Short mmCIF file of N, CA and C in Angstrom, two decimals:
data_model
loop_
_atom_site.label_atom_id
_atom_site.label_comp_id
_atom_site.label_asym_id
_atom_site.label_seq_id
_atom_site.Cartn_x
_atom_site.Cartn_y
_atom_site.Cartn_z
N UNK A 1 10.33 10.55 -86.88
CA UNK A 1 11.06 11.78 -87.08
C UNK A 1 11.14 12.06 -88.57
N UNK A 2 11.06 12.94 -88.42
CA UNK A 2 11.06 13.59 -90.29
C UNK A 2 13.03 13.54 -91.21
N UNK A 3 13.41 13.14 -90.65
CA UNK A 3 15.41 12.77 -90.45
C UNK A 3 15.55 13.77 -91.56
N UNK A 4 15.25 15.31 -91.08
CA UNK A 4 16.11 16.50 -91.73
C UNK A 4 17.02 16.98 -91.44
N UNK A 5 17.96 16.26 -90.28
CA UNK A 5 19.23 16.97 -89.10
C UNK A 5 20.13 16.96 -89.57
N UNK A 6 20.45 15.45 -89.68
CA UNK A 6 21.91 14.80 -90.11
C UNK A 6 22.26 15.53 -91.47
N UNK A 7 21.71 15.56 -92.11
CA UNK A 7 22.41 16.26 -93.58
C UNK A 7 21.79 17.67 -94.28
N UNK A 8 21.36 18.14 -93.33
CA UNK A 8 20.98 19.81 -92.92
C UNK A 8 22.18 20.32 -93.75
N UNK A 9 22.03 21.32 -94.51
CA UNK A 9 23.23 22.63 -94.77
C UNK A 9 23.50 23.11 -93.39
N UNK A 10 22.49 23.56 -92.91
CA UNK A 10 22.97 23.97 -91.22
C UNK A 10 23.96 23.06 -90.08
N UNK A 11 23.86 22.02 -90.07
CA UNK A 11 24.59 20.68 -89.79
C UNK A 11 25.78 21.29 -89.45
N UNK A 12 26.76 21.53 -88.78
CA UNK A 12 28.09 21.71 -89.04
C UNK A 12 29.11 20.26 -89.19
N UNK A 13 28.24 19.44 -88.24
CA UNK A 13 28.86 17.79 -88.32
C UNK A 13 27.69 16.68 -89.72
N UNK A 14 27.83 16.84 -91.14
CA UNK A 14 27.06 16.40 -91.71
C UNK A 14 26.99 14.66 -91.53
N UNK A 15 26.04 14.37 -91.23
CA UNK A 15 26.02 13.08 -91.14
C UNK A 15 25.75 12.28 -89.49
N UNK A 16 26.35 13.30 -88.54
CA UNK A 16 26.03 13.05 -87.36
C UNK A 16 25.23 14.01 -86.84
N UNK A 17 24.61 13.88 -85.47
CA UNK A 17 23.51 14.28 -84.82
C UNK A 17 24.05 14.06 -83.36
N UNK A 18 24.91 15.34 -82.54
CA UNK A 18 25.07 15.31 -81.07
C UNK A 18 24.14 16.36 -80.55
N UNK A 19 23.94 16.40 -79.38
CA UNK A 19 23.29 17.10 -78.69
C UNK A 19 23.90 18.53 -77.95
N UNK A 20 25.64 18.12 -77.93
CA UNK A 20 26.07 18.92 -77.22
C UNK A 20 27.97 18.63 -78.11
N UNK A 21 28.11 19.93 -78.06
CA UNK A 21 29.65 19.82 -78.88
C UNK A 21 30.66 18.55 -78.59
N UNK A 22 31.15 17.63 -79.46
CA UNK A 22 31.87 16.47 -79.21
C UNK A 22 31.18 15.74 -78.33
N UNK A 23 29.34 15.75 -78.65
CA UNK A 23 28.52 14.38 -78.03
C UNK A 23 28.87 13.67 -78.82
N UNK A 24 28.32 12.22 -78.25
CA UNK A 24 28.14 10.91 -79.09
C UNK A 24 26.84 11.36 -79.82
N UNK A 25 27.09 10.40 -81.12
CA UNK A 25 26.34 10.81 -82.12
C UNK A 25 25.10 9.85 -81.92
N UNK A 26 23.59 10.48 -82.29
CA UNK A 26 22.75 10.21 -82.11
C UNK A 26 22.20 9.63 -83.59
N UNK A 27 22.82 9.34 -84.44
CA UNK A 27 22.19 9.03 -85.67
C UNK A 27 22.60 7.96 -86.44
N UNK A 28 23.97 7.60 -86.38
CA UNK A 28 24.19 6.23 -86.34
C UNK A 28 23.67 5.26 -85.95
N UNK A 29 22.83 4.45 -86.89
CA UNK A 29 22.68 3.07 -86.15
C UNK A 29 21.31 3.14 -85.92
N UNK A 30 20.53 4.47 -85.51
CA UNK A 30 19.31 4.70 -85.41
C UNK A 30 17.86 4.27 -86.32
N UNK A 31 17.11 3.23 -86.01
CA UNK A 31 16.35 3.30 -86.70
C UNK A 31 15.46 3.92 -86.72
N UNK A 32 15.07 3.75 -87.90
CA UNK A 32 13.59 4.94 -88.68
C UNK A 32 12.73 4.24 -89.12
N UNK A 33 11.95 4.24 -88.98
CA UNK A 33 10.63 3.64 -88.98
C UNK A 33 10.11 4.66 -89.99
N UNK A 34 9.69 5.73 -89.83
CA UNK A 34 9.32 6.66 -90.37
C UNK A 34 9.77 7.98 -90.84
N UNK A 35 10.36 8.17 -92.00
CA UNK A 35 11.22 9.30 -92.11
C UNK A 35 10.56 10.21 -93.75
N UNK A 36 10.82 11.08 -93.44
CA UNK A 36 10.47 12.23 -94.91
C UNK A 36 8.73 11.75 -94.66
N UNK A 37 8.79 11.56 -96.16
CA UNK A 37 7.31 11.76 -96.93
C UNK A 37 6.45 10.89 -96.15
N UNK A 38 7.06 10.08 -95.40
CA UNK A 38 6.14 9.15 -94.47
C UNK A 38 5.11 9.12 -92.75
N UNK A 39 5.88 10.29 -92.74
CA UNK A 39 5.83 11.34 -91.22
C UNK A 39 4.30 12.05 -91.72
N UNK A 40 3.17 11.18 -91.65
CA UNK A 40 2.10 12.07 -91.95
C UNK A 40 1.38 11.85 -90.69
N UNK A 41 0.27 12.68 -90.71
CA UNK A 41 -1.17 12.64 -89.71
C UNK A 41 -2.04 11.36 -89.98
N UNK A 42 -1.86 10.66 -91.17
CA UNK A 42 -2.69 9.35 -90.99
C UNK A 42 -1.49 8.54 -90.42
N UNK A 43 -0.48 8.72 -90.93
CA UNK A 43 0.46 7.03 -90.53
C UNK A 43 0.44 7.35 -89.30
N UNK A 44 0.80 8.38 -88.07
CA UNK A 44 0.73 8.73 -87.07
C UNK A 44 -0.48 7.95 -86.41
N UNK A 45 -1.00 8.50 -86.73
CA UNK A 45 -2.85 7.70 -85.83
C UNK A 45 -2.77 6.16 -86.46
N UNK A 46 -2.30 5.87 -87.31
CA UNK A 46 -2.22 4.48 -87.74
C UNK A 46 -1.10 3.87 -86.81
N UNK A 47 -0.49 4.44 -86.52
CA UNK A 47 0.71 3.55 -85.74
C UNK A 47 0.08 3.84 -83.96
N UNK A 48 -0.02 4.80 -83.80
CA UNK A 48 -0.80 5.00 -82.27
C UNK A 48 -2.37 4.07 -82.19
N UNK A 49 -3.01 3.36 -83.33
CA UNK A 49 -4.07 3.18 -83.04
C UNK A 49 -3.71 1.03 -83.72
N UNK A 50 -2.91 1.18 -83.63
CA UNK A 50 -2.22 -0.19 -84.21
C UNK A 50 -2.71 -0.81 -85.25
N UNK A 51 -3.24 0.02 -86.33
CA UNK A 51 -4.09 0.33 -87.64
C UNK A 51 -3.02 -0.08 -89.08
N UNK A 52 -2.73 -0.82 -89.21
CA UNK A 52 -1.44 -0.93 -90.31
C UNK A 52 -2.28 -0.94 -91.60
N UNK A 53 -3.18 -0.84 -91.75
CA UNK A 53 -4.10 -0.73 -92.96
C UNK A 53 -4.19 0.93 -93.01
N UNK A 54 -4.07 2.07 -92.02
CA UNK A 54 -4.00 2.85 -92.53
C UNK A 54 -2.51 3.25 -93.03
N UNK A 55 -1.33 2.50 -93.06
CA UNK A 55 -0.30 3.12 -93.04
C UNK A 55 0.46 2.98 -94.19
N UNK A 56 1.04 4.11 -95.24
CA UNK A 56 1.69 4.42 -96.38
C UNK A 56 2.93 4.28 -96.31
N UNK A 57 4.01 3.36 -96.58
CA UNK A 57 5.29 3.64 -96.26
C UNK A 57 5.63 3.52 -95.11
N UNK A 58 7.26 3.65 -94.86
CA UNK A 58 7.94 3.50 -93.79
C UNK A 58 7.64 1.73 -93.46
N UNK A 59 7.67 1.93 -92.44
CA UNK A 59 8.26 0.08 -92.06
C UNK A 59 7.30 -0.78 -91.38
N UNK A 60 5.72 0.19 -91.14
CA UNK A 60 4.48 -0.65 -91.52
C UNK A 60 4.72 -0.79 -89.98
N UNK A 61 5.39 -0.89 -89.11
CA UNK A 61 5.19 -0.92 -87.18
C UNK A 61 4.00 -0.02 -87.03
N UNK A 62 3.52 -0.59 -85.77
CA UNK A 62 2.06 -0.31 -85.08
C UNK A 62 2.38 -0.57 -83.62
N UNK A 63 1.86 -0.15 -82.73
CA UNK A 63 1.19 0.28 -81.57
C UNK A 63 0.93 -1.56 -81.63
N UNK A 64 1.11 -2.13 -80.83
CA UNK A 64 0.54 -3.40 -80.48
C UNK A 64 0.16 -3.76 -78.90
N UNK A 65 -0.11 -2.41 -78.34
CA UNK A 65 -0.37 -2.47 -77.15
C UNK A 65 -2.12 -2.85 -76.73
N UNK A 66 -1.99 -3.46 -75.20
CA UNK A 66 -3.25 -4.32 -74.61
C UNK A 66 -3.43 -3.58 -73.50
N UNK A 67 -4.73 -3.95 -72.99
CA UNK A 67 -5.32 -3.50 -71.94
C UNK A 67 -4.91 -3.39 -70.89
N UNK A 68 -3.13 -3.93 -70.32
CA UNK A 68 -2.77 -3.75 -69.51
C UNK A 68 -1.49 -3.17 -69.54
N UNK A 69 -1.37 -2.59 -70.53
CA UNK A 69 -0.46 -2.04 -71.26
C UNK A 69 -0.01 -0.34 -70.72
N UNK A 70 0.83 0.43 -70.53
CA UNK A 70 1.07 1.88 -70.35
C UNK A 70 1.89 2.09 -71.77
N UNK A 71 1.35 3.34 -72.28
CA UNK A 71 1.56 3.58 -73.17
C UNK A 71 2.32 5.42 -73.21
N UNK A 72 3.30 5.45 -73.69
CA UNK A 72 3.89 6.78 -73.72
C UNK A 72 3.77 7.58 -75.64
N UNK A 73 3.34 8.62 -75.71
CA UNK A 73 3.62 9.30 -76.80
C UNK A 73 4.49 10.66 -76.52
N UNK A 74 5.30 10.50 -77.50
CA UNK A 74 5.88 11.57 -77.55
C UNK A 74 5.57 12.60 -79.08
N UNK A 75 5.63 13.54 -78.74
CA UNK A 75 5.16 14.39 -80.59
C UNK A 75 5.71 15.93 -80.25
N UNK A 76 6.68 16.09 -80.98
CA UNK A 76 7.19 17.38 -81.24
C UNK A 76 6.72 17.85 -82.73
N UNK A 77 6.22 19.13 -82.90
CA UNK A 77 6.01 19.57 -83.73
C UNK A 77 5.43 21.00 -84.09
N UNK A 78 5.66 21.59 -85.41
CA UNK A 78 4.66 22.83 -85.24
C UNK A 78 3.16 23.01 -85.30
N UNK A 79 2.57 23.69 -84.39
CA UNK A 79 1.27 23.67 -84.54
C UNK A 79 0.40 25.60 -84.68
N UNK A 80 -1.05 25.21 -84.99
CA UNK A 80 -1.45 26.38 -84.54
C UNK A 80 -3.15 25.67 -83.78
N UNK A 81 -3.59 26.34 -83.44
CA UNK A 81 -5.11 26.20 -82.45
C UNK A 81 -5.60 25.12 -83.17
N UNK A 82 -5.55 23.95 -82.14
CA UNK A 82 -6.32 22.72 -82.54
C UNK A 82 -5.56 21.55 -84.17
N UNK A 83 -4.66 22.13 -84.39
CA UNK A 83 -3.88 21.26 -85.10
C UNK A 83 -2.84 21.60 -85.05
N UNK A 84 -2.14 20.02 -85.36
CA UNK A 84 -0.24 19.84 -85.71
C UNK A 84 0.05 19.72 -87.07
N UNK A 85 1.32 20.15 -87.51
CA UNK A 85 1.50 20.16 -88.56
C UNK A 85 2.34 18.68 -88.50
N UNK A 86 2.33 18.55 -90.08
CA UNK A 86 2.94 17.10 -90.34
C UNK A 86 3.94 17.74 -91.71
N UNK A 87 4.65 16.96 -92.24
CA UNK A 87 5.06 17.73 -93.82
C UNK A 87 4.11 17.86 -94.21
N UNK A 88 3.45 17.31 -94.78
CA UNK A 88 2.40 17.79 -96.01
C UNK A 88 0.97 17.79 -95.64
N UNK A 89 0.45 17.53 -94.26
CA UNK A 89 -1.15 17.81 -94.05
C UNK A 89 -0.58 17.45 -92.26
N UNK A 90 -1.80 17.71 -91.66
CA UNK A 90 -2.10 18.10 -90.21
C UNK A 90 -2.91 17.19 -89.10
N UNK A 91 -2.48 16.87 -88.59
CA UNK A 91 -3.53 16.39 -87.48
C UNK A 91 -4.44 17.02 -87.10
N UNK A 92 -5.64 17.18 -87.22
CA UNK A 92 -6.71 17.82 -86.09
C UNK A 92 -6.68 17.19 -84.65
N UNK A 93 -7.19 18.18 -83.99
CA UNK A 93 -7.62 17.73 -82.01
C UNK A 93 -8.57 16.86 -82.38
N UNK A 94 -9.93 17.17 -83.00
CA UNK A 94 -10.51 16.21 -83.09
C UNK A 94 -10.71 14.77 -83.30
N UNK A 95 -9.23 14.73 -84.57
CA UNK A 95 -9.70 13.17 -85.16
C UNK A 95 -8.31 12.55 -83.77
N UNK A 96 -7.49 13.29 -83.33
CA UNK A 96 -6.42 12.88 -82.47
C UNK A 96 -7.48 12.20 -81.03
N UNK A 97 -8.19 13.00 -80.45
CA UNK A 97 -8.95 12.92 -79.27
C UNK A 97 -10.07 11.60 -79.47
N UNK A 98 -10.61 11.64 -80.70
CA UNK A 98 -11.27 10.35 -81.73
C UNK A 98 -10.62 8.84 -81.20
N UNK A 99 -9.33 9.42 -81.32
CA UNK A 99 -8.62 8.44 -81.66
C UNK A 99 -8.21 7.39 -80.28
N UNK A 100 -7.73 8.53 -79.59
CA UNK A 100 -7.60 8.29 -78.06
C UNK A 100 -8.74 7.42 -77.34
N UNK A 101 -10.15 8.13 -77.89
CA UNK A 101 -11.48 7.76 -77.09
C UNK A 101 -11.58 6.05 -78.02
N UNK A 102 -11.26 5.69 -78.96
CA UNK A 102 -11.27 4.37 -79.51
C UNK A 102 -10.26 3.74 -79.00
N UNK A 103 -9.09 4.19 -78.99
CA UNK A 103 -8.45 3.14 -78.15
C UNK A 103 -8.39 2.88 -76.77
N UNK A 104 -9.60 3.50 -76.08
CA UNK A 104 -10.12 3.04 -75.11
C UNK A 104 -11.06 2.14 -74.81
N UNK A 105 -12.09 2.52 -75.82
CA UNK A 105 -13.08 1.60 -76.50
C UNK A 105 -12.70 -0.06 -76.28
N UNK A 106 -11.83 0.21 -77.42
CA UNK A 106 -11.01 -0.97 -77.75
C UNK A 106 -9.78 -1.72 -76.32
N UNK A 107 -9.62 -1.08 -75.47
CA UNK A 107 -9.11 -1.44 -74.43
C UNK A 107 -7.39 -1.74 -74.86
N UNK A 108 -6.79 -1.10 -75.47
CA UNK A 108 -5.72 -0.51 -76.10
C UNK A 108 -4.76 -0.33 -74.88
N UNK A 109 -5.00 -0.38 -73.98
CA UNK A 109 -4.41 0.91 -73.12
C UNK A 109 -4.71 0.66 -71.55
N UNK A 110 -3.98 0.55 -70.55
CA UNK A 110 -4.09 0.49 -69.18
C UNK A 110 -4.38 2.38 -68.62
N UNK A 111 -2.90 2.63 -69.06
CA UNK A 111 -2.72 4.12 -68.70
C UNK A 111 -2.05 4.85 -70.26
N UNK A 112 -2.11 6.12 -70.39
CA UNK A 112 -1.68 6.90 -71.56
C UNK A 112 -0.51 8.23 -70.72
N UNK A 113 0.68 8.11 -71.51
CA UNK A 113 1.19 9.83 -71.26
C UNK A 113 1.03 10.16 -72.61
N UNK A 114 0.39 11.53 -73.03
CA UNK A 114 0.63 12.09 -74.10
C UNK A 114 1.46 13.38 -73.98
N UNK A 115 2.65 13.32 -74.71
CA UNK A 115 3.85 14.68 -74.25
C UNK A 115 3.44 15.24 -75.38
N UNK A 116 2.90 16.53 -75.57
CA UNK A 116 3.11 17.28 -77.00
C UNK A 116 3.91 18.44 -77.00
N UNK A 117 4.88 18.55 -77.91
CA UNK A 117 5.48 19.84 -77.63
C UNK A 117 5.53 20.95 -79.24
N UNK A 118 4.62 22.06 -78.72
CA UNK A 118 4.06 22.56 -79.44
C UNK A 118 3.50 23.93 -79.20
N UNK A 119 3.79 24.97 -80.48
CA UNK A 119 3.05 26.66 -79.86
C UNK A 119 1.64 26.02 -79.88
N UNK A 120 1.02 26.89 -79.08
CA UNK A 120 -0.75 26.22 -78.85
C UNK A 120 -1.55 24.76 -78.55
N UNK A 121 -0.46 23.78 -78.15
CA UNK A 121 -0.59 22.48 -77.79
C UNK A 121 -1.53 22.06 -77.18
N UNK A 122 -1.85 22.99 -76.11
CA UNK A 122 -2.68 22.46 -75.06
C UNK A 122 -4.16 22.75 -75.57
N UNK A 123 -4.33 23.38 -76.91
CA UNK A 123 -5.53 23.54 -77.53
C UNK A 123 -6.12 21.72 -78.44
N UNK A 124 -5.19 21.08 -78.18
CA UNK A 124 -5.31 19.86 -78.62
C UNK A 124 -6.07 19.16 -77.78
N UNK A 125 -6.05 19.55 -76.33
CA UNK A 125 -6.31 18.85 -75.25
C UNK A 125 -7.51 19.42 -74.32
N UNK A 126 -7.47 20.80 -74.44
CA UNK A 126 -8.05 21.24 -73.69
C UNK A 126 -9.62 21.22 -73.88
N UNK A 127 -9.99 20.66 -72.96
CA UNK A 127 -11.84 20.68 -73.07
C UNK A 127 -11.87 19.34 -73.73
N UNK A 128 -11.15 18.57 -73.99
CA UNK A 128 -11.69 17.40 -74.92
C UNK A 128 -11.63 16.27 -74.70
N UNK A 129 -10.82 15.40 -73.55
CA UNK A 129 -10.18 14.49 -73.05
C UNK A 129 -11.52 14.08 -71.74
N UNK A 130 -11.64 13.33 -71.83
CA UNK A 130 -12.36 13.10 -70.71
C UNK A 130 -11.88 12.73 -69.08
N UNK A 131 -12.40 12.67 -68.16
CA UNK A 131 -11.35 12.76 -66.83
C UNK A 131 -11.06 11.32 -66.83
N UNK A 132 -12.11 10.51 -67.01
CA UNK A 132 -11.68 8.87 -66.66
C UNK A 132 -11.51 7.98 -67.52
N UNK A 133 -10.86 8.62 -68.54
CA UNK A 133 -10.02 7.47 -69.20
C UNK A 133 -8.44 6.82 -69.36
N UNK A 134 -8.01 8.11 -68.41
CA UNK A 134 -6.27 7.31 -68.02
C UNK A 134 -5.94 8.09 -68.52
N UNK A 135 -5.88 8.76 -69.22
CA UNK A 135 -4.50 9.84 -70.03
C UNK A 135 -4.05 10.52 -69.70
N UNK A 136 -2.83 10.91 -69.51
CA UNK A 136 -2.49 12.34 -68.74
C UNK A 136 -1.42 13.14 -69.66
N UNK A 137 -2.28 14.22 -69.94
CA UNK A 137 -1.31 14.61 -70.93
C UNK A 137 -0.96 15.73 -70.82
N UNK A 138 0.16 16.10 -71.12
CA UNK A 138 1.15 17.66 -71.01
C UNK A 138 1.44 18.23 -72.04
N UNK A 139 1.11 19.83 -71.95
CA UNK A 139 1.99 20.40 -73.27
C UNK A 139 2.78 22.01 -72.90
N UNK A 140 3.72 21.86 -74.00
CA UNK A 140 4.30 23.31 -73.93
C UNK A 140 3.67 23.95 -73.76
N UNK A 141 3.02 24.16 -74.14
CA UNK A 141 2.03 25.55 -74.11
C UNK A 141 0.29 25.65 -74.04
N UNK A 142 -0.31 26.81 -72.89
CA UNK A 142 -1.46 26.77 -73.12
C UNK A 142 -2.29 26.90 -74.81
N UNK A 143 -3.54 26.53 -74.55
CA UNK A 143 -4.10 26.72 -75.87
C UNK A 143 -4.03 28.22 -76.77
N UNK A 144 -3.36 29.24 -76.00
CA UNK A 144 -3.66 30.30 -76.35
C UNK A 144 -1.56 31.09 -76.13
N UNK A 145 -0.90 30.35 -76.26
CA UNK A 145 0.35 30.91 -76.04
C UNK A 145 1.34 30.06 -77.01
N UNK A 146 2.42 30.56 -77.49
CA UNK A 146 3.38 30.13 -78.27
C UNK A 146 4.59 29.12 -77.07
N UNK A 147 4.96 27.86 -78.24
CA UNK A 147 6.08 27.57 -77.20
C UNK A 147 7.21 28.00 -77.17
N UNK A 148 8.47 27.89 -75.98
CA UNK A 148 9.35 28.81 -76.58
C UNK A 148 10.38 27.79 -76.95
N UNK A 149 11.26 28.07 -77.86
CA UNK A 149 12.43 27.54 -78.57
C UNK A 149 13.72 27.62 -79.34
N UNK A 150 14.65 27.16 -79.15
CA UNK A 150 15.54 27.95 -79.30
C UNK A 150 15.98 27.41 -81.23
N UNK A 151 16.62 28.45 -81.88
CA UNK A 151 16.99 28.20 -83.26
C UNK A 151 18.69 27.78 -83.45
#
């Protein structure tokens, strides 16, 4: 997570993070692995591909999953056709789908969920995934539609 919530000007509770008026707070106590300047498109594929040689910062965790392994991703973010944004540079579909097809290779992986939630998400996915490699992945939105969200 990019941890811009908790101490947001927008924030009305600075420092905590509920979901719903007088929730329990979601930010206490929480670790971060990856926060601010560290939330990039390489450390990302470095931690999904259990690659710690590609990874800059943050707390150096990886993906240490095996061949019999189920594996869940989750990725919220903004995107447009065929890439996600990161702070400061982007994932492509390509090197993401790359990435997927190696850690199959590599036998990484029993089964995959990939959740993306994202305007144009499903342009990440669509046409590129192959049928028999386990993954099943969902997104907000077709390749060609915005997701919707509230401010």
């Amino acid at each position: 997570m990019y941890d811009d919530i908790a101490y947001n000007p927008r924030n009305p509770t600075p420092g905590i993070v509920v979901n719903y008026l007088n929730g329990r707070d979601h930010y206490a106590g929480t670790i971060k692995d990856y926060i601010g300047a560290s939330v990039t498109a390489s450390n990302f594929l470095g931690v999904l591909q259990g690659r710690r040689e590609l990874i800059e910062g943050g707390s150096g965790k990886v993906c240490g999953s095996g061949p019999k392994d189920h594996t869940f991703v989750y990725l919220d973010s903004l995107e447009t056709r065929r890439l996600v944004s990161f702070s400061d540079d982007a994932l492509h579909a390509k090197d993401l789908t790359e990435a997927i097809k190696k850690l199959l290779e590599e036998r990484k992986y029993a089964k995959m969920v990939f959740y993306l939630y994202a305007s144009f998400s499903g342009s990440m996915f669509d046409g590129r995934l192959l049928y028999n490699i386990s993954v099943f992945s969902t997104t907000a939105a077709d390749p060609y539609e915005e997701a919707c969200t509230s401010e």
